C-alpha atoms as a PDB file:
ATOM      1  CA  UNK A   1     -61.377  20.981 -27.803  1.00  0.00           C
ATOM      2  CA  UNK A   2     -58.631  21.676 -30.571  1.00  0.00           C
ATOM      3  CA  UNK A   3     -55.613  21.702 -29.339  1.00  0.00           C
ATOM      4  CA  UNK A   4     -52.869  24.080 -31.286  1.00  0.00           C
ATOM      5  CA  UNK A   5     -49.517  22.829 -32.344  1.00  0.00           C
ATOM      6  CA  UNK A   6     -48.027  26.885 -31.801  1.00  0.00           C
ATOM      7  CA  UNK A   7     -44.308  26.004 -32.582  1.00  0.00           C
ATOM      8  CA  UNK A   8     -45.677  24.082 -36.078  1.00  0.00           C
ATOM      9  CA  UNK A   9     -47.811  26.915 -36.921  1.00  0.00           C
ATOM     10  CA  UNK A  10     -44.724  29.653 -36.191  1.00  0.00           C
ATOM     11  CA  UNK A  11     -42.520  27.719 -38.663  1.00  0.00           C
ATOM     12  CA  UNK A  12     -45.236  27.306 -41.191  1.00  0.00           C
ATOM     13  CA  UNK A  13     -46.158  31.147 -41.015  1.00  0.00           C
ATOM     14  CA  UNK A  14     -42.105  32.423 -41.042  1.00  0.00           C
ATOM     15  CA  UNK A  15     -41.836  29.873 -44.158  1.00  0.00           C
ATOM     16  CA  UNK A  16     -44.890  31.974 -45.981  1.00  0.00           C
ATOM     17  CA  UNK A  17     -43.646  35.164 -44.886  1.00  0.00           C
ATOM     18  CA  UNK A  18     -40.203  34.191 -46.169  1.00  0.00           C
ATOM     19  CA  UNK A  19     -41.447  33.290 -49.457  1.00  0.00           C
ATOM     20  CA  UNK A  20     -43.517  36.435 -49.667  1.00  0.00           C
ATOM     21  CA  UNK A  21     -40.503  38.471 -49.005  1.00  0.00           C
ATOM     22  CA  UNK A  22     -38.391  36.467 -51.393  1.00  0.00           C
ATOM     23  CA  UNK A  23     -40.323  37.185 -54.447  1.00  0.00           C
ATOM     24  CA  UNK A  24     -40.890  40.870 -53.641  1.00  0.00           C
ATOM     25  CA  UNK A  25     -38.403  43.634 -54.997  1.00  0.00           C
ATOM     26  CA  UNK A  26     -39.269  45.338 -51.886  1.00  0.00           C
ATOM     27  CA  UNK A  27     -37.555  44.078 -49.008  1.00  0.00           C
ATOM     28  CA  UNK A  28     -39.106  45.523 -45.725  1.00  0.00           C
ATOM     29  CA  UNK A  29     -36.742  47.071 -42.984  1.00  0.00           C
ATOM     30  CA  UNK A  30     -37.164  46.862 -38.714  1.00  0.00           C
ATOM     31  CA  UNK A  31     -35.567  49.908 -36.570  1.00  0.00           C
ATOM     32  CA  UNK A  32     -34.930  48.032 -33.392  1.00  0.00           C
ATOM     33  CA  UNK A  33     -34.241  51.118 -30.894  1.00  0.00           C
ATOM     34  CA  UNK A  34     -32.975  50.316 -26.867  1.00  0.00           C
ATOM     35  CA  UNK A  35     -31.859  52.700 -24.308  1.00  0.00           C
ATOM     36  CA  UNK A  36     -29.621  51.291 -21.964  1.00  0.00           C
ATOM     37  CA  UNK A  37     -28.537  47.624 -21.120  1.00  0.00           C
ATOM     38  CA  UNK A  38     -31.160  46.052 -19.768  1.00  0.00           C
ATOM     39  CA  UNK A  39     -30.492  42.520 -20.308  1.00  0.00           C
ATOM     40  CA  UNK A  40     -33.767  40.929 -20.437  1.00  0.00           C
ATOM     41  CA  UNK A  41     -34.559  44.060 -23.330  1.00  0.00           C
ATOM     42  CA  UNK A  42     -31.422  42.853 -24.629  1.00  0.00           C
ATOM     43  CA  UNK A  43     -32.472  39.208 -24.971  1.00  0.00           C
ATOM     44  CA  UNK A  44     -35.715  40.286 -26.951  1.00  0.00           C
ATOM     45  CA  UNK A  45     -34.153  42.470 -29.265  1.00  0.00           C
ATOM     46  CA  UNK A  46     -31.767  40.289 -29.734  1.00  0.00           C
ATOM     47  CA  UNK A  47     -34.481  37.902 -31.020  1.00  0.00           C
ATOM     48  CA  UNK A  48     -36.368  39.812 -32.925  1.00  0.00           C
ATOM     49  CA  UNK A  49     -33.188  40.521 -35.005  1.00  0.00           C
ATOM     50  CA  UNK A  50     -32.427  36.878 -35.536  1.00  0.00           C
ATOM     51  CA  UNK A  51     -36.479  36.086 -36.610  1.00  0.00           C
ATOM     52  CA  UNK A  52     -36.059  39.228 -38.951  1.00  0.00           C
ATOM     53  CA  UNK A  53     -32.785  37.405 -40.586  1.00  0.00           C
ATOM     54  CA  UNK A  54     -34.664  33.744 -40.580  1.00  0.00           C
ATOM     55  CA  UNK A  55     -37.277  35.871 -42.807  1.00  0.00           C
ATOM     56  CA  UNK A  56     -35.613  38.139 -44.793  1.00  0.00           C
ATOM     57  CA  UNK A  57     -35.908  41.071 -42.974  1.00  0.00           C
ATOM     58  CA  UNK A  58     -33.730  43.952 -42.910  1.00  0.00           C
ATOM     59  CA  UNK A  59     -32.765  44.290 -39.374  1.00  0.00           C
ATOM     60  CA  UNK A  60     -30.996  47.989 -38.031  1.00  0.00           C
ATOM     61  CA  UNK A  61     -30.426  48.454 -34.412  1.00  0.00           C
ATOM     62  CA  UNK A  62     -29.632  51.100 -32.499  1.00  0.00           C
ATOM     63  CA  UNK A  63     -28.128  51.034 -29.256  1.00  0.00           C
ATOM     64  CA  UNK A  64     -28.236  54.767 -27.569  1.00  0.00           C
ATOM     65  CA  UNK A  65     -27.054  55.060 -23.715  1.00  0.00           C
ATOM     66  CA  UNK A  66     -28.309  54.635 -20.372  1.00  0.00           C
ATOM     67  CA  UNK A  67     -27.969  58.466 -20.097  1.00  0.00           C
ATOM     68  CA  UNK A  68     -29.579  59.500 -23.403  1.00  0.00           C
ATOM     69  CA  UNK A  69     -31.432  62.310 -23.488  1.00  0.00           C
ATOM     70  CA  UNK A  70     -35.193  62.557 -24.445  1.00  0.00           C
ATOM     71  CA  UNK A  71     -34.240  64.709 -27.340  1.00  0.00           C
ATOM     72  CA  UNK A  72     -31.467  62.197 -28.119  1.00  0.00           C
ATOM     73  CA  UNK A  73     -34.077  59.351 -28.606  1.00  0.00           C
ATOM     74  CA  UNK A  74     -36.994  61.795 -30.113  1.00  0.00           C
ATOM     75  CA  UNK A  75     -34.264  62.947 -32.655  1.00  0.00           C
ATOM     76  CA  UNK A  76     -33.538  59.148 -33.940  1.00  0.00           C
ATOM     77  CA  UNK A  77     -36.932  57.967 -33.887  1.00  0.00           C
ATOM     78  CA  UNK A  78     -37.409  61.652 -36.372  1.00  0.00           C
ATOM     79  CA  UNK A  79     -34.679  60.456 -38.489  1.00  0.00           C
ATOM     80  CA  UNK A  80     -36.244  57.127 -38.548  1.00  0.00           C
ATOM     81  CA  UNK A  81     -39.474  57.853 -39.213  1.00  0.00           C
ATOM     82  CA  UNK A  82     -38.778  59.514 -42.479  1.00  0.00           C
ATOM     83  CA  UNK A  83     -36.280  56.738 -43.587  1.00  0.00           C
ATOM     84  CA  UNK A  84     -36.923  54.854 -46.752  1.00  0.00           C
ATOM     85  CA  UNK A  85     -35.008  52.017 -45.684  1.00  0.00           C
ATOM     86  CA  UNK A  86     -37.590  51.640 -42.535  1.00  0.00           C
ATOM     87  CA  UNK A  87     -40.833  50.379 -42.879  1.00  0.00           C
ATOM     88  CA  UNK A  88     -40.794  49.412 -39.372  1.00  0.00           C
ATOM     89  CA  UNK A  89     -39.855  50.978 -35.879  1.00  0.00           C
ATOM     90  CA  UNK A  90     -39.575  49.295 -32.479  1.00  0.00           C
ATOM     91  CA  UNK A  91     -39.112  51.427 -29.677  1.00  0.00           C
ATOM     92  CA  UNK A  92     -37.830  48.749 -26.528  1.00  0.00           C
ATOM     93  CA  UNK A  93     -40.137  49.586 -23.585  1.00  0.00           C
ATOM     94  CA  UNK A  94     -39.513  50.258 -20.573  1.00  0.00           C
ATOM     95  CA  UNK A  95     -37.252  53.055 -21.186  1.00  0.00           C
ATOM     96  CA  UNK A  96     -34.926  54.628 -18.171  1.00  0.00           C
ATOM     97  CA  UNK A  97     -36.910  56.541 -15.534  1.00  0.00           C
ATOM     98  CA  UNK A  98     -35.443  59.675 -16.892  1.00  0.00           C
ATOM     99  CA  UNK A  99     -37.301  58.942 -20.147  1.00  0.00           C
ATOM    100  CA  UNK A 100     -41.085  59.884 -20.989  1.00  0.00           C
ATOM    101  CA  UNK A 101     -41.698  56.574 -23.500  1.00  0.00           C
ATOM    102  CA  UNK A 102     -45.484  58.631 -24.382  1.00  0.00           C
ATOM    103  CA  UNK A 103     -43.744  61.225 -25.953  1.00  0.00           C
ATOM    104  CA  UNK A 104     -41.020  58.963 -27.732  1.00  0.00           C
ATOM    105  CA  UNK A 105     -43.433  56.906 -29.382  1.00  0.00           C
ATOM    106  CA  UNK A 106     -45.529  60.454 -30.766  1.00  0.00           C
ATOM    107  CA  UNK A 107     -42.334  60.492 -32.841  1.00  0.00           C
ATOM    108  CA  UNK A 108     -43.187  57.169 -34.418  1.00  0.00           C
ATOM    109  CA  UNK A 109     -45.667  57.240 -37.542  1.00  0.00           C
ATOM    110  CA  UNK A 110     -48.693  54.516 -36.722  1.00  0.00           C
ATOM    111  CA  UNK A 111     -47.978  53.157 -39.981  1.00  0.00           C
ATOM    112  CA  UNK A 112     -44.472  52.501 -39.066  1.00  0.00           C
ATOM    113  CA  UNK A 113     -45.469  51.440 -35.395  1.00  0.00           C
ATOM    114  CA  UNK A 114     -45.014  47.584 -35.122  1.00  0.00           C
ATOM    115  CA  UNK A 115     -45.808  47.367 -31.471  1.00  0.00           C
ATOM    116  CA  UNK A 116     -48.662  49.489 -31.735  1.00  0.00           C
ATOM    117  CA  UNK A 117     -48.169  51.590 -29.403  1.00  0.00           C
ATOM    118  CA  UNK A 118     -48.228  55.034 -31.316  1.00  0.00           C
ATOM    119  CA  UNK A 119     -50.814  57.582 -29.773  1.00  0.00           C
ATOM    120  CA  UNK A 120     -52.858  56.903 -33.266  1.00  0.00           C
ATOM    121  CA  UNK A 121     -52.464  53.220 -32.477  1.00  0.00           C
ATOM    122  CA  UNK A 122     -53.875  53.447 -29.516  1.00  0.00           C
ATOM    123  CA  UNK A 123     -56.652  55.777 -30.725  1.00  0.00           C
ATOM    124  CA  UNK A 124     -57.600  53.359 -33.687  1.00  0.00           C
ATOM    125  CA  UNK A 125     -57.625  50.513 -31.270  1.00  0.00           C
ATOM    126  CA  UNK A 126     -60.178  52.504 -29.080  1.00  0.00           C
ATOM    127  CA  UNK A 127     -62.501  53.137 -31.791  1.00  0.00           C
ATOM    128  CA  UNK A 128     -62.627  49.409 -32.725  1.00  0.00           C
ATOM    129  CA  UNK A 129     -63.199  48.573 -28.938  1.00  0.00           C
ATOM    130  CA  UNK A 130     -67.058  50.510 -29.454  1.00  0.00           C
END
């Protein structure tokens, strides 16, 4: 049995993916989208922004209500979506009752979808499953 030093293996990986993003004159950007205050969403976002500055990782959040509507959050994941800046989009799940997350995350492109989660995503990752 190996056993797997994960917190060695994390650092070594960030360090790479530093250094890869260093010497590129691209530098990749992360839409971090939450609904409401949910603070154990808050907590995770709130990580993944600091891992995206430990990389080099442009980092934009964007904080929408409790009470946001479904058009609201379909409307910024549009604007997002076409967004040179964003190469990246991460919709926080869960999302208020009120909210249908399915049809939010149709507004995210799969090839912008870091979770994975887009209805392509999910289609791709059903083919591979045959």
């Amino acid at each position: 049995m190996k056993i797997i030093d994960g917190k060695s293996l994390a650092t070594k990986l960030r360090a790479n993916i530093k250094e890869t993003i260093d010497k590129s004159t691209k530098k990749p950007g992360l839409a971090v989208v939450i609904v409401g205050t949910d603070p154990a969403s808050q907590i995770y976002v709130r990580n993944k922004i600091k891992a995206c500055a430990e990389v080099g990782i442009r980092s934009y959040s964007y904080e929408l209500p409790i009470d946001a509507s479904q058009k609201q959050v379909e409307d910024l994941l549009d604007e997002l979506a076409v967004s040179s800046e964003i190469h990246g989009i991460l919709l926080q799940l869960p999302l208020p009752k009120h909210l249908n997350a399915e049809s939010a995350m149709a507004h995210i492109p799969f090839e912008k979808d870091v979770d994975g989660f887009s209805p392509q995503n999910l289609g791709l990752l059903a083919l591979h499953k045959e």
